[in-house]
Amino acid sequence: MAKSYNRRFRKNGLSFMVQDTHPADRKTDTDKYYLTVNQNGIYKIVYDNITWEIPKFPTIHAAQFWALTSSDFIGTM
């Protein structure tokens, strides 16, 4: 997967979209984006199956890289 700043991308047959985090949900200034995945036509929030947390990212590319490296541990709400 090439470095890209597109909010929508595909990996391992899944369709992802990076969305902006609401200001009230940011714990730090770097929690700007979160990841969603398309399931049955609806984008659902992604969480980490190991820590049960919604990962938040400082950049769109960081979200794409996390999806690339952690695709085996992705769950949806």
Backbone as numpy.savetxt, mean C-alpha at the origin, in Angstrom:
# Nx Ny Nz CAx CAy CAz Cx Cy Cz
10.19 -4.84 -11.62 9.35 -3.68 -11.62 10.24 -2.45 -11.62
10.05 -1.58 -12.58 10.84 -0.37 -12.70 10.38 0.67 -11.68
11.28 1.58 -11.33 10.94 2.65 -10.39 9.91 3.56 -11.04
8.80 3.74 -10.35 7.70 4.51 -10.91 7.00 5.25 -9.77
6.38 6.36 -10.12 5.62 7.11 -9.13 4.13 7.13 -9.49
3.70 6.13 -10.27 2.28 5.99 -10.56 1.56 5.47 -9.33
0.40 6.00 -9.06 -0.36 5.54 -7.90 -0.98 4.17 -8.12
-1.21 3.79 -9.37 -1.78 2.47 -9.67 -0.72 1.61 -10.32
-0.61 0.36 -9.85 0.35 -0.57 -10.43 -0.12 -2.00 -10.17
0.47 -2.94 -10.91 0.12 -4.35 -10.79 1.35 -5.13 -10.37
1.14 -6.13 -9.51 2.21 -7.02 -9.08 1.60 -8.35 -8.68
2.15 -9.44 -9.18 1.69 -10.80 -8.87 0.19 -10.98 -9.12
-0.32 -10.37 -10.16 -1.73 -10.50 -10.50 -2.66 -9.65 -9.66
-2.13 -8.84 -8.77 -2.94 -7.95 -7.94 -2.84 -6.53 -8.46
-3.92 -5.79 -8.35 -3.95 -4.39 -8.77 -3.93 -3.51 -7.52
-2.87 -2.73 -7.36 -2.68 -1.88 -6.19 -2.94 -0.42 -6.54
-3.32 0.35 -5.52 -3.42 1.80 -5.66 -2.92 2.43 -4.35
-2.05 3.42 -4.48 -1.53 4.16 -3.33 -2.44 5.36 -3.10
-2.88 5.55 -1.86 -3.78 6.66 -1.53 -3.17 7.52 -0.43
-3.62 8.77 -0.36 -3.15 9.70 0.67 -3.75 9.33 2.02
-2.95 9.43 3.06 -3.42 9.21 4.42 -4.09 10.48 4.92
-5.22 10.34 5.58 -5.91 11.49 6.16 -5.02 12.09 7.25
-4.94 13.41 7.34 -4.07 14.05 8.34 -4.31 13.57 9.78
-5.54 13.23 10.13 -5.83 12.76 11.48 -5.26 11.37 11.75
-4.97 10.60 10.70 -4.44 9.24 10.85 -2.93 9.17 10.83
-2.26 10.29 10.67 -0.80 10.31 10.59 -0.19 10.37 11.99
0.63 9.36 12.31 1.35 9.37 13.59 2.60 10.24 13.49
3.23 10.25 12.31 4.42 11.07 12.07 4.24 11.79 10.73
5.14 12.70 10.45 5.07 13.44 9.19 5.35 12.58 7.97
5.98 11.41 8.17 6.32 10.55 7.04 5.20 9.58 6.69
4.11 9.55 7.44 2.97 8.66 7.16 2.04 9.30 6.14
2.53 9.52 4.92 1.76 10.25 3.92 0.85 9.37 3.07
1.21 8.10 2.86 0.48 7.24 1.94 0.21 5.87 2.56
-0.88 5.24 2.10 -1.15 3.85 2.44 -1.54 3.12 1.17
-1.59 1.80 1.25 -1.76 0.96 0.07 -3.13 0.29 0.09
-3.77 0.21 -1.07 -5.02 -0.53 -1.22 -4.86 -1.51 -2.37
-5.65 -2.59 -2.35 -5.60 -3.59 -3.40 -7.02 -3.85 -3.89
-7.16 -4.06 -5.19 -8.46 -4.27 -5.81 -8.88 -5.73 -5.63
-10.02 -5.93 -4.97 -10.61 -7.25 -4.82 -12.07 -7.16 -5.21
-12.44 -7.87 -6.26 -13.82 -7.89 -6.76 -14.33 -6.49 -7.09
-13.47 -5.66 -7.66 -13.87 -4.32 -8.09 -13.87 -3.27 -7.01
-13.47 -3.62 -5.79 -13.44 -2.68 -4.67 -12.02 -2.61 -4.15
-11.51 -1.38 -3.96 -10.17 -1.22 -3.39 -10.27 -1.31 -1.87
-9.53 -2.28 -1.29 -9.55 -2.52 0.15 -8.19 -2.17 0.74
-8.19 -1.70 1.97 -6.96 -1.31 2.65 -6.11 -2.54 2.93
-4.82 -2.41 2.68 -3.87 -3.50 2.90 -3.32 -3.41 4.32
-3.15 -4.58 4.96 -2.45 -4.63 6.24 -1.41 -5.74 6.19
-0.48 -5.69 7.09 0.59 -6.67 7.17 0.10 -7.84 8.02
0.12 -9.06 7.46 -0.37 -10.24 8.18 0.48 -10.59 9.40
1.71 -10.13 9.45 2.58 -10.46 10.58 2.33 -9.53 11.76
2.30 -8.23 11.52 2.14 -7.25 12.61 0.70 -6.77 12.78
-0.18 -7.09 11.85 -1.58 -6.66 11.87 -1.74 -5.15 11.89
-0.79 -4.45 11.27 -0.87 -3.00 11.19 -1.04 -2.57 9.74
-1.63 -1.40 9.55 -1.72 -0.81 8.21 -0.40 -0.09 7.96
0.39 -0.57 7.00 1.66 0.11 6.75 1.43 1.47 6.08
2.18 2.46 6.53 2.11 3.79 5.94 3.50 4.14 5.44
3.56 4.95 4.37 4.81 5.17 3.65 5.07 6.65 3.42
6.36 7.04 3.36 6.70 8.44 3.11 6.59 8.83 1.63
6.74 7.85 0.71 6.67 8.13 -0.72 5.85 7.05 -1.42
5.40 7.36 -2.62 4.68 6.39 -3.43 5.60 5.23 -3.79
6.85 5.54 -4.12 7.80 4.48 -4.48 8.04 3.53 -3.31
8.07 4.03 -2.09 8.26 3.17 -0.92 7.09 2.20 -0.77
5.88 2.65 -1.07 4.71 1.77 -1.03 4.81 0.69 -2.11
5.25 1.07 -3.31 5.42 0.09 -4.38 6.49 -0.94 -4.01
7.60 -0.49 -3.43 8.67 -1.40 -3.05 8.20 -2.36 -1.97
7.41 -1.88 -1.01 6.89 -2.75 0.04 5.97 -3.81 -0.56
5.12 -3.43 -1.51 4.23 -4.39 -2.16 5.04 -5.42 -2.93
6.13 -5.00 -3.54 6.99 -5.91 -4.30 7.66 -6.92 -3.38
8.16 -6.49 -2.24 8.92 -7.37 -1.36 8.05 -8.12 -0.34
6.84 -7.66 -0.08 6.01 -8.25 0.97 4.71 -8.84 0.44
4.65 -9.16 -0.83 3.38 -9.60 -1.41 2.86 -10.90 -0.79
3.73 -11.70 -0.17 3.29 -12.94 0.47 2.61 -12.68 1.81
2.80 -11.51 2.39 2.30 -11.21 3.73 1.19 -10.17 3.71
0.55 -9.97 2.57 -0.48 -8.94 2.44 -1.86 -9.51 2.74
-2.61 -8.82 3.56 -4.00 -9.14 3.82 -4.83 -7.88 3.58
-6.15 -8.04 3.48 -7.02 -6.88 3.27 -8.11 -6.86 4.33
-8.64 -5.66 4.55 -9.72 -5.48 5.51 -11.05 -5.54 4.79
